[in-house]
XYZ file of C-alpha atoms in Angstrom:
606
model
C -26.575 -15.902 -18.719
C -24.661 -13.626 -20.780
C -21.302 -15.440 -23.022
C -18.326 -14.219 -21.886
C -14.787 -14.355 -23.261
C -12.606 -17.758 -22.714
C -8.894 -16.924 -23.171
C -7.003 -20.387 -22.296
C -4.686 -19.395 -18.651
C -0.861 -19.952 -19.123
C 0.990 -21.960 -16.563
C 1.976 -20.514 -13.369
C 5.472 -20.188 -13.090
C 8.265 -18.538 -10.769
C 11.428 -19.105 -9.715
C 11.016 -18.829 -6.075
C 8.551 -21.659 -5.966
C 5.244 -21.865 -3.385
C 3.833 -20.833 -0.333
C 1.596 -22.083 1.691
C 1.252 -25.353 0.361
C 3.049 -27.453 2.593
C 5.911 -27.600 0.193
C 3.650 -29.214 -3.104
C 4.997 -27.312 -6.268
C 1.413 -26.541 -7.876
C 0.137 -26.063 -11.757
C -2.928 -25.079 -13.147
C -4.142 -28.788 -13.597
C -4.186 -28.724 -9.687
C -6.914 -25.770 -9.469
C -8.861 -27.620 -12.459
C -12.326 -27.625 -11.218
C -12.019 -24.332 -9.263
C -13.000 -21.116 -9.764
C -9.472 -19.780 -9.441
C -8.672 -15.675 -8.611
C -5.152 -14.544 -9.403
C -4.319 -11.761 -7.084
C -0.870 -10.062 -8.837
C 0.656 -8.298 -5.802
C 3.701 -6.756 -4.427
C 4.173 -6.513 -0.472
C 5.169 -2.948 -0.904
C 1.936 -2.037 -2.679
C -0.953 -0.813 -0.022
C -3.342 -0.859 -2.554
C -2.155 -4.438 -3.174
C -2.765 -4.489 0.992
C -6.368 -3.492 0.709
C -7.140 -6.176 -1.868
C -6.135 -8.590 0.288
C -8.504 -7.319 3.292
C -11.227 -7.251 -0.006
C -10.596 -10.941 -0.768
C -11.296 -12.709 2.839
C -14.921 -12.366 3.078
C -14.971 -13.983 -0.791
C -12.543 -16.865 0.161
C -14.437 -17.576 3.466
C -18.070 -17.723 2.273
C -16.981 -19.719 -1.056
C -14.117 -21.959 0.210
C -14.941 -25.410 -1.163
C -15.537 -23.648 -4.539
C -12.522 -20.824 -4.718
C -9.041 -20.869 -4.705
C -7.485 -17.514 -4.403
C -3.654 -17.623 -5.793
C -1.043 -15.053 -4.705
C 1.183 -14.410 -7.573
C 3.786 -12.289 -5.931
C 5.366 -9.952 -8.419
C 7.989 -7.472 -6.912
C 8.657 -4.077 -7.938
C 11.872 -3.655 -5.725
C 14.756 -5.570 -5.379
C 14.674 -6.381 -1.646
C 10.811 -7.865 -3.021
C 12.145 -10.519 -5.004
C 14.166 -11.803 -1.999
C 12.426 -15.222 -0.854
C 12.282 -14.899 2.767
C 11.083 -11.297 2.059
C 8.011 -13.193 0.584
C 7.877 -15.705 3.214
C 7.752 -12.624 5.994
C 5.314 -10.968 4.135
C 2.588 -14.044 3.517
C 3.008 -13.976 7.668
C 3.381 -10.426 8.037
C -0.732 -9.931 6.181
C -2.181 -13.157 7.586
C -2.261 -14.485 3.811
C -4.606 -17.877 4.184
C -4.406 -19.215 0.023
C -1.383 -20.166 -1.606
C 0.950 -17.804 -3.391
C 3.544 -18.311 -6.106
C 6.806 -16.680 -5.573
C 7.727 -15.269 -9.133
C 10.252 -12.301 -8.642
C 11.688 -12.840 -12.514
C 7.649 -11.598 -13.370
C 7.550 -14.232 -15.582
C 3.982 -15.115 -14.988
C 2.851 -11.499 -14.559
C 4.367 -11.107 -18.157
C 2.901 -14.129 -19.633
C -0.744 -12.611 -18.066
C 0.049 -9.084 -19.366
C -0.461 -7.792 -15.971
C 0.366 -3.881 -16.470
C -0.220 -2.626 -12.454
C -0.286 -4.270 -9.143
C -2.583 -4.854 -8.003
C -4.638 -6.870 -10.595
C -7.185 -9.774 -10.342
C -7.778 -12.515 -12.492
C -10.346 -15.185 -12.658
C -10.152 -18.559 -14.332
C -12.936 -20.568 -14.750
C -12.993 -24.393 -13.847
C -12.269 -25.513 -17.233
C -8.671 -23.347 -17.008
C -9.916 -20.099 -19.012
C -9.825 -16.559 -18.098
C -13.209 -15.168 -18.044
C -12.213 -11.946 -16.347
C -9.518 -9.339 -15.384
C -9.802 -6.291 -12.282
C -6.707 -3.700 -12.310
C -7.017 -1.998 -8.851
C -9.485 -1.984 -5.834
C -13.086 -2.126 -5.448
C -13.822 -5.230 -7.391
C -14.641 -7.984 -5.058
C -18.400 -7.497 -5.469
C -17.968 -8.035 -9.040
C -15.958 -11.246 -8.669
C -18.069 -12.125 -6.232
C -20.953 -11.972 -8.823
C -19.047 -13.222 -11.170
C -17.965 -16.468 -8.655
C -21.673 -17.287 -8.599
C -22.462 -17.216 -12.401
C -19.696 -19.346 -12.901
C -20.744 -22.120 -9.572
C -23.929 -22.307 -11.437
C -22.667 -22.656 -15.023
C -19.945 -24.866 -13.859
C -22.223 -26.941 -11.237
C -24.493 -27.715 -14.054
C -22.042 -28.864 -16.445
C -20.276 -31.119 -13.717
C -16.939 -29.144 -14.352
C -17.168 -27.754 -10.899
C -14.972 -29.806 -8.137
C -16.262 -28.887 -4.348
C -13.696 -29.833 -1.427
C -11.246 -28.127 0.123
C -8.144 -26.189 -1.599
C -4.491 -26.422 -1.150
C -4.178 -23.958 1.370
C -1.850 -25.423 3.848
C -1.092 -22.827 6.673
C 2.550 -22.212 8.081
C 4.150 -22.661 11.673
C 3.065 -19.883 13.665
C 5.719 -18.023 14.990
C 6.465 -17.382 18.549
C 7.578 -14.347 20.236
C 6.226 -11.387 22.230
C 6.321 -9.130 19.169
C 5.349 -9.603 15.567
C 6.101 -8.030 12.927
C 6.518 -4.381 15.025
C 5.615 -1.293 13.162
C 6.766 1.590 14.448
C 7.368 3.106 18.408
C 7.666 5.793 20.888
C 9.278 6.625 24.500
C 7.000 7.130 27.676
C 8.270 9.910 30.098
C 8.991 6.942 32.332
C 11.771 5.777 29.915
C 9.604 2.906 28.859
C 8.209 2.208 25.239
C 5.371 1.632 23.435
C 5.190 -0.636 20.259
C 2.563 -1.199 18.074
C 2.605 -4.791 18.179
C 0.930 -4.814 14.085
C 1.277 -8.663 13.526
C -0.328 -9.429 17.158
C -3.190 -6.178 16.400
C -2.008 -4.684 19.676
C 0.249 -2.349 21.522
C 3.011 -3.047 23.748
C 4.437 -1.698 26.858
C 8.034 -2.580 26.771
C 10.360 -1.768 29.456
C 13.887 0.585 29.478
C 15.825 -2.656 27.890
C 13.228 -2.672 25.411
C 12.691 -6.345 25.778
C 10.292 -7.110 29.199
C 6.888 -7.209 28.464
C 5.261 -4.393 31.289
C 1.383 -4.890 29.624
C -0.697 -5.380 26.626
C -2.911 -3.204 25.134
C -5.552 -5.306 22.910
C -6.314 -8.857 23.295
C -4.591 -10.057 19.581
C -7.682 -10.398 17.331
C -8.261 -8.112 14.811
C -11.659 -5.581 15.432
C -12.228 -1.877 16.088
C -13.317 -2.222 19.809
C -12.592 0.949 22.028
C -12.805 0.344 26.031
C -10.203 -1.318 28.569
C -10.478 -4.617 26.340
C -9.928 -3.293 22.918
C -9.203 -4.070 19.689
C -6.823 -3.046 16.626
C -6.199 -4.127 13.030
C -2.283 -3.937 12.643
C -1.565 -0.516 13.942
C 1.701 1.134 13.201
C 2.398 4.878 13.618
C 2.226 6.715 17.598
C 2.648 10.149 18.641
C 2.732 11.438 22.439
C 0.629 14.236 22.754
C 2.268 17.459 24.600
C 2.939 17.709 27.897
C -0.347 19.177 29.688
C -2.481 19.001 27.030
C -6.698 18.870 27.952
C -7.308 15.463 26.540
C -8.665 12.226 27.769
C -5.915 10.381 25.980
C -1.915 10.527 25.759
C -1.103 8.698 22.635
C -2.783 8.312 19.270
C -2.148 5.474 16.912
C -2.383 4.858 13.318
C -4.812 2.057 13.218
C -4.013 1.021 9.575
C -6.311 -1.933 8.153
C -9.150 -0.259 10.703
C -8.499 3.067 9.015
C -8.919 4.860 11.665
C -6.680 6.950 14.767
C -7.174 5.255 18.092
C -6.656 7.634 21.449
C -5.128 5.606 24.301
C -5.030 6.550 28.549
C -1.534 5.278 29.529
C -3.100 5.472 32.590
C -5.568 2.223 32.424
C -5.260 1.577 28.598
C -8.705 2.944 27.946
C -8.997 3.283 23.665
C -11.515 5.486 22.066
C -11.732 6.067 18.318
C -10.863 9.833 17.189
C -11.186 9.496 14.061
C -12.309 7.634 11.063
C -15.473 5.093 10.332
C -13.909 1.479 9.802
C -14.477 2.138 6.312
C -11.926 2.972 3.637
C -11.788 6.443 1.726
C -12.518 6.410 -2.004
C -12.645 9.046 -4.430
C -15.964 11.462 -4.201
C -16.066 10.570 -0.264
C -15.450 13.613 1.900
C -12.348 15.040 2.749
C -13.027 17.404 5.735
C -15.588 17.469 8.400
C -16.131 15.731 11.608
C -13.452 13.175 12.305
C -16.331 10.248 13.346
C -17.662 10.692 9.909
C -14.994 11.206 7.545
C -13.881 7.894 6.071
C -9.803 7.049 6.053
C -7.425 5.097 4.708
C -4.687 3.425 5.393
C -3.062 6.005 8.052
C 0.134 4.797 8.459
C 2.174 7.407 11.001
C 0.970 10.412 13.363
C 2.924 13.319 13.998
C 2.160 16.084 16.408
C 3.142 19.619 13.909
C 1.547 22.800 13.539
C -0.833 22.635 16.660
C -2.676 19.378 14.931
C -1.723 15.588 14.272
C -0.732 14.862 11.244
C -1.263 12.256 8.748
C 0.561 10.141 6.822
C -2.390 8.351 4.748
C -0.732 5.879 2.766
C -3.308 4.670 1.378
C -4.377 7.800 -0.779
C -0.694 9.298 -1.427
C -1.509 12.551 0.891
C -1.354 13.562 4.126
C -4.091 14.822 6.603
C -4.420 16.524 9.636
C -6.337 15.962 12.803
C -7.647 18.764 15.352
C -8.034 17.215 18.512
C -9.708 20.380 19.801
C -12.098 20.783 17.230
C -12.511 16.942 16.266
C -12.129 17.295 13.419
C -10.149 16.083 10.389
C -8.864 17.119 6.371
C -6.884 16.575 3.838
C -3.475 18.855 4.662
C -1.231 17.944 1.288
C -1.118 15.815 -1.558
C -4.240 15.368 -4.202
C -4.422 11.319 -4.188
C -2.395 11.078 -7.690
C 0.862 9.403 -7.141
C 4.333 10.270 -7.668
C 7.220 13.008 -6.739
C 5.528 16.192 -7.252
C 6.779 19.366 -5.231
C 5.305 22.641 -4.591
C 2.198 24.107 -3.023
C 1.167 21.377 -0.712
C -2.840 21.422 -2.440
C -0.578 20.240 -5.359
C 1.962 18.119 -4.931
C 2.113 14.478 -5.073
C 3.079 12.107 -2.553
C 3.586 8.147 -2.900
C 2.542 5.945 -0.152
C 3.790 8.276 2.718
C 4.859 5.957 5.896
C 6.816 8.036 8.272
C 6.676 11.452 9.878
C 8.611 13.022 12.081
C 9.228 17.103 13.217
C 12.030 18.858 13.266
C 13.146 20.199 16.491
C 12.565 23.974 15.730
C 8.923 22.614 14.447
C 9.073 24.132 11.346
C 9.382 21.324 9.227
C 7.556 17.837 8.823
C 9.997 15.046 7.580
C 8.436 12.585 5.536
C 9.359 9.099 4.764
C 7.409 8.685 1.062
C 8.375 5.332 0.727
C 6.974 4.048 -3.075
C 9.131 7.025 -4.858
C 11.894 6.010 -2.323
C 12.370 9.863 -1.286
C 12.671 11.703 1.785
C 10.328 14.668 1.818
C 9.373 17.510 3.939
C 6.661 20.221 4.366
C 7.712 23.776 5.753
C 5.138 25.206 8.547
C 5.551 28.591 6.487
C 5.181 28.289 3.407
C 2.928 25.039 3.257
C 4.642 23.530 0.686
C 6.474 20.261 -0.080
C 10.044 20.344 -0.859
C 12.126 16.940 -1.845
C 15.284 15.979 0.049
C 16.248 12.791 -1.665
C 14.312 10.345 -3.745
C 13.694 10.907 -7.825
C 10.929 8.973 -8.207
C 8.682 5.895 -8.596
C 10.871 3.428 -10.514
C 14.790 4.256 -9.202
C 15.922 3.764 -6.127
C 18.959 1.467 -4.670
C 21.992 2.093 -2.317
C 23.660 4.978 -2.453
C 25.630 7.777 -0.051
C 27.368 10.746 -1.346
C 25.104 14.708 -2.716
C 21.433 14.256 -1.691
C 20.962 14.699 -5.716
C 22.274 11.409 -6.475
C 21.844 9.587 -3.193
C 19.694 6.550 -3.035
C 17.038 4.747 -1.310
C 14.516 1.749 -1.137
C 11.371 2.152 0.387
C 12.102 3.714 3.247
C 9.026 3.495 5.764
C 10.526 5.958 8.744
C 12.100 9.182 9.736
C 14.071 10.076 12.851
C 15.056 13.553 14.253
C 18.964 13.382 15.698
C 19.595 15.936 18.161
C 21.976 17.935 15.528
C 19.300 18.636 13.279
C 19.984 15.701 10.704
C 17.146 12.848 10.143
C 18.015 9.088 10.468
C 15.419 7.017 7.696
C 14.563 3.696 8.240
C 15.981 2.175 4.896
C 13.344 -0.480 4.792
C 14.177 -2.404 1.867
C 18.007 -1.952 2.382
C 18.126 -2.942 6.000
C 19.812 -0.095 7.111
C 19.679 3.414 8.882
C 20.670 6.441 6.845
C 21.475 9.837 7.586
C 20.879 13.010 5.635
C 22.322 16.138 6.951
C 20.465 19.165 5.648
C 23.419 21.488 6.423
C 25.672 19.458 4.144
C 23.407 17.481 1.805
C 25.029 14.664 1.982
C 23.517 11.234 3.073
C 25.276 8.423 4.424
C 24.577 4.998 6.023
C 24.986 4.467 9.794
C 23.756 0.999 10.266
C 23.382 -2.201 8.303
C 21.875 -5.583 8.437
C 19.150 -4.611 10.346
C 15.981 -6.319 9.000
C 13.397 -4.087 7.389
C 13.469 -1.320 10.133
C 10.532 0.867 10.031
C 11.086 3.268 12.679
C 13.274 4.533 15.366
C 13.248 6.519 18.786
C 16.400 8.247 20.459
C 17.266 7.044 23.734
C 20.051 9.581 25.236
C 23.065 9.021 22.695
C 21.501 5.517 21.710
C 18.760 5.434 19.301
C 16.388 2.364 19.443
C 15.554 0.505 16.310
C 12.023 -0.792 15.305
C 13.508 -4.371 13.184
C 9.957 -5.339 12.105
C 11.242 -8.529 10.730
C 13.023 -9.895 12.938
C 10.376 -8.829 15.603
C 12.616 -6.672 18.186
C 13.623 -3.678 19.346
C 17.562 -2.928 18.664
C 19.694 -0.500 20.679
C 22.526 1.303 18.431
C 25.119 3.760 19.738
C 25.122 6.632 17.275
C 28.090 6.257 15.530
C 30.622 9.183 14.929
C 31.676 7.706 11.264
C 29.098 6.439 8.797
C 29.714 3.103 7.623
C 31.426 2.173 4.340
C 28.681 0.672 1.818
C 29.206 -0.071 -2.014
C 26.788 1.347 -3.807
C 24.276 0.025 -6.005
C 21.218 1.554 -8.148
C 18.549 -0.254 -9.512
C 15.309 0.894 -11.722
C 12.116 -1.501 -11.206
C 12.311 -4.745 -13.633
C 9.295 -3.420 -15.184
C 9.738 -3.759 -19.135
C 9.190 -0.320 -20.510
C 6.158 -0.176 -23.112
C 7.713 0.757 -26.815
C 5.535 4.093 -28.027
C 5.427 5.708 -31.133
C 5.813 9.627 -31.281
C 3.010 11.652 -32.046
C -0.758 10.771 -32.345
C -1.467 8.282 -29.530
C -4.550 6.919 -27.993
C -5.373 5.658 -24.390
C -8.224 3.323 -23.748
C -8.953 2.532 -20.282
C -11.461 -0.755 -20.332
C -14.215 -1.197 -18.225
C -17.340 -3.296 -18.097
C -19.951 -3.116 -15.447
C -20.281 -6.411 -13.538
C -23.289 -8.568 -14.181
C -26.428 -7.301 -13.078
C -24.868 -3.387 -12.701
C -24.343 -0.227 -14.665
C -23.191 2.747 -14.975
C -25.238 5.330 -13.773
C -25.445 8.807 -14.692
C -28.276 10.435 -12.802
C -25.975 12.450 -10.825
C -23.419 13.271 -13.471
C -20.072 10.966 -14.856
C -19.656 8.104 -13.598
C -16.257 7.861 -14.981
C -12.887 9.820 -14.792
C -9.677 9.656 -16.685
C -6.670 11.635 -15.261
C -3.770 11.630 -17.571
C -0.147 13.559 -16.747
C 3.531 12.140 -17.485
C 6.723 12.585 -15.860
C 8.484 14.404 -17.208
C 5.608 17.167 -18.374
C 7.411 17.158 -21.994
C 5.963 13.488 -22.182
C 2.569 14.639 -23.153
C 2.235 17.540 -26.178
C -1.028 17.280 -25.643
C -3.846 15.405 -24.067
C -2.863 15.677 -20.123
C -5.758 16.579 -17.735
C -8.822 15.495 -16.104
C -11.863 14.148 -18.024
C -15.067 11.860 -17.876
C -14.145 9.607 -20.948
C -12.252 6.520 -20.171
C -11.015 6.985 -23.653
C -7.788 9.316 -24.577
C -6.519 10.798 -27.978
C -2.747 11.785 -26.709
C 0.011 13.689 -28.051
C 3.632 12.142 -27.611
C 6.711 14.521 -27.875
C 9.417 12.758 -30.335
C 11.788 15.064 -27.893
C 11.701 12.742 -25.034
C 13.311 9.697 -25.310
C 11.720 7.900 -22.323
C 9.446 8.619 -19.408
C 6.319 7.455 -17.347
C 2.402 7.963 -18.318
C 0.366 7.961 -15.298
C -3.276 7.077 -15.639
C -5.788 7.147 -12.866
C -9.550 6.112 -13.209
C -12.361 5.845 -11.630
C -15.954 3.920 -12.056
C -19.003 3.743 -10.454
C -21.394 0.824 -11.257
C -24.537 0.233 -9.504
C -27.298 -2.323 -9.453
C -29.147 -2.421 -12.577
C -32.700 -3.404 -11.545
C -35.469 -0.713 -11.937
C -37.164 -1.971 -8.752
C -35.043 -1.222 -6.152
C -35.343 2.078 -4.975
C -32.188 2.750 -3.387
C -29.111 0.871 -5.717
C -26.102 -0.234 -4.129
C -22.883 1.707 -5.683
C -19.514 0.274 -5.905
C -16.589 2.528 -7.022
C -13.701 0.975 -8.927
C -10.324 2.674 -8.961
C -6.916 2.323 -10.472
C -3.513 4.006 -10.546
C -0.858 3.071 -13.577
C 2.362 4.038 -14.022
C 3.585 3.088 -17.108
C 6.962 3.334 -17.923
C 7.594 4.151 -21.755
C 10.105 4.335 -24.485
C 9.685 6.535 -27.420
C 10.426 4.547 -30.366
C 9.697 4.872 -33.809
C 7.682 1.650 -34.918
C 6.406 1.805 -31.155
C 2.801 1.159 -30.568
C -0.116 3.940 -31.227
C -2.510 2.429 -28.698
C -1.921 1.679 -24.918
C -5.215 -0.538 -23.784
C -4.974 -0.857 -19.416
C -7.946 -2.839 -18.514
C -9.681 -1.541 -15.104
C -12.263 -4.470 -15.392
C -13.375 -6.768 -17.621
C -11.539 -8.088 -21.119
C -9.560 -6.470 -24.034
């Protein structure tokens, strides 16, 4: 067995204490013993999502030996709110403890740079390993077994069961709602995402008419089917030729679902069940075409689009032609306008037309914006929202006006859009005919969507697990404003000559393999463009000479990369691949004694 690196684990500390535990306050001596996995997460983060869908099959086959440890580490403010945490642990069916730490004490003490990132500690309390991104749980599953078999044979290892202690289950007809829309009958349909169904609600929006989906997560079509957290629906138009009437976002199934209101038949439109990474295809028949994450549907342009969270773009489905491709974005993230081939969306979670159809309104919820694309021109244009690391509170010029992770949009019948302030628990306006944004509702409990009802409009609370009627009020409502900027510690850089090493070691028993090309790729850019004098681009080296302009006095270096590893045994004919992927945004401040070398591990040790 190969040595590996032993770096003694800090303590585990934060200030909003544990979950899942059953109350016990926990250290590392508690986990001694264990092969322990640090997941560094943020409920925000759906790349932080998909990790934890990665992790269950690892902490159900190796339970008695693995503890998996959720060390929550917010990026907005509304994240660092303890109940927020508690919600969320419910909200994603999290089954290991998880520290509440929203100072980021422990993520600094780890030198955790991006969320999500893995760590593993070995029995004896050292780390052995570090993942930044998704696609690793092969590799610490690999890894998991090295280290039973070391350990077992040493007598470090402790087998038993872990502290998990699971919560009260919550009652309720709804859980944790995502989004909804309003049948021609007046009723409404909710995608039920906590209870993996949908539900027929009637006019009051509170009696239960039927259930679509029997509560357990699967991809099963038929008149018994199954969903995995759904969230956005569209209505198709009236008279349309299809053998469905709604379609709906299945998110964790990553895939659209068509559903007959008629007997609550479900076929699958689109999608495979398995999640889109980068070299997959991005057009073709919509069976075959792997998605991810599609978090809203909207009915523009003659097709249903998109809003694919979980690769920063959106996409477009032809129900005529069955067919499905990318529409906008190019899977880097941030606030990038323009041509829609090129610009650059952040987690987009809410769509919604405006009423001449020539615009799609876009909730992009991680750069706290609201965006749209014009039918026209085909290109994305940005309302509100500056970018990944400000956001807060704010009414007043759309220029200045603020948000926090909004995850919905809202056409009002005089042209304005109502957004489903998420993380501020409220309901904004922006009018595009003044520019001006205001607040019409507050404490409403992360809202993620809305539907007009006459002169009402009907609020999805998703935490509080209800539909809410509001009358549309003529005045906005008085709010003090606030700003904030993430609590991420900006990394002190020198001016000048500058070098970028992504890390990366191929798990035990892989490599990387280059019969078909690169196996790696480095994409380097910086807001603002000035950042970088030189260096910026797209290249197969997961190592970087930069050039950093002494003109800028601060900004953000975004790094994507990519690796394919596969098995490294001569004998097997046909190799299984795995793809490893990570986004950074690092926030930086030009200094002159400032560091000349920014290391970002995507797996292994520095």
């Amino acid at each position: 067995m190969a040595s590996r690196a032993r770096v003694r684990a800090p303590e585990l500390v934060g200030a909003g204490g544990w979950l899942n535990t059953g109350g016990k306050e926990l250290t590392l001596t508690d986990f001694r013993g264990k092969i322990t996995v640090l997941d560094f997460w943020t409920f925000c983060c759906i790349n932080c999502l998909h990790v934890l869908d990665e992790l269950r099959e690892l902490e159900e086959k190796h339970r008695d030996t693995v503890v998996i440890v959720g060390v929550h580490s917010p990026k907005f403010v509304h994240e660092a709110d303890h109940q927020a945490v508690v919600d969320a642990v419910a909200r994603y069916e999290v089954h290991h403890p998880v520290l509440d730490d929203p100072a980021l004490v422990t993520w600094k003490q780890y030198a955790v740079r991006a969320w999500p990132t893995l760590v593993v500690i070995d029995p004896e309390g050292y780390v052995v390993a570090q993942h930044a991104g998704e696609g690793h749980a092969h590799a610490i599953a690999r890894l998991v077994e090295e280290l039973e078999e070391e350990h077992a044979a040493k007598g470090t290892l402790r087998r038993g069961d872990g502290p998990y202690v699971a919560p009260e289950p919550t009652a309720g007809d709804l859980k944790f709602p995502g989004k909804a829309v309003r049948l021609g009958d007046g009723h409404f349909l909710v995608a039920d995402s906590g209870h993996h169904s949908l539900v027929e609600l009637a006019e009051d929006g509170e009696t239960v008419v039927r259930r679509i989906g029997d509560g357990q997560r699967g991809l099963v079509d038929g008149t018994d089917p199954r969903f995995s957290e759904p969230q956005g629906l569209v209505l198709l138009p009236e008279g349309h030729p299809y053998d469905y009437d709604v379609i709906v976002a299945d998110t964790v199934n990553h895939a659209l679902r068509g559903v007959r209101l008629a007997d609550g038949h479900v076929t699958t439109l689109a999608g495979t069940g398995r999640q889109w990474w980068q070299g997959s295809a991005t057009e073709g028949p919509a069976r075959e075409v792997d998605l991810s994450s599609p978090w809203d549907v909207a009915w523009f342009d003659g097709r249903v689009w998109i809003a694919m969270a979980g690769v920063h773009q959106l996409w477009a489905y032809d129900p005529a032609a069955g067919t499905v491709a990318v529409a906008a974005g190019t899977t880097n993230e941030g606030l990038v306008d323009g041509p829609a081939d090129e610009a650059w969306f952040a987690q987009p979670s809410g769509l919604a037309v405006s009423a001449d159809g020539e615009k799609l309104w876009v909730a992009d919820s991680e750069t706290s914006a609201l965006r749209w694309v014009s039918r026209e021109t085909k290109t994305v244009e940005t309302a509100v929202g500056t970018g990944l690391f400000d956001f807060g509170h704010r009414d007043g010029a759309a220029d200045q006006a603020l948000f926090q992770h909004p995850l919905g949009v809202t056409v009002l019948p005089d042209g304005s859009v109502a957004v489903a302030d998420t993380y501020n628990h409220a309901l904004r306006r922006f009018d595009p005919a003044t520019g001006e944004v205001s607040t019409l509702a507050t404490d409403l409990r992360e809202p993620s969507g809305a539907v007009l009802v006459d002169e009402d409009i009907v609020v999805v609370e998703s935490a509080r697990h209800r539909l809410t009627r509001l009358r549309l009020p003529e005045e906005a409502v008085r709010v003090e404003s606030v700003a904030h900027r993430t609590q991420r510690a900006a990394t002190e850089v020198a001016p000048g000559p500058f070098r970028l090493d992504v890390v990366f070691s191929a798990p035990s028993g892989q490599k990387l393999d280059e019969r078909y090309g690169p196996s790696t790729r480095l994409l380097v850019s910086s807001t603002p463009p000035e950042l970088l004098v030189s260096g910026a681009g797209a290249d197969s080296d997961l190592s970087r000479e930069l050039v950093l302009s002494g003109e800028v006095a601060e900004g953000v270096l975004h790094v994507s990369a990519m690796a394919a590893s596969c098995d490294d045994d001569p004998e097997i004919e046909y190799p299984a691949c795995h793809v490893h992927q990570q986004d950074w945004g690092v926030p930086v401040k030009l200094v002159a004694d400032g560091a000349r070398r920014l290391p970002l591990v995507l797996a292994g040790m520095e």
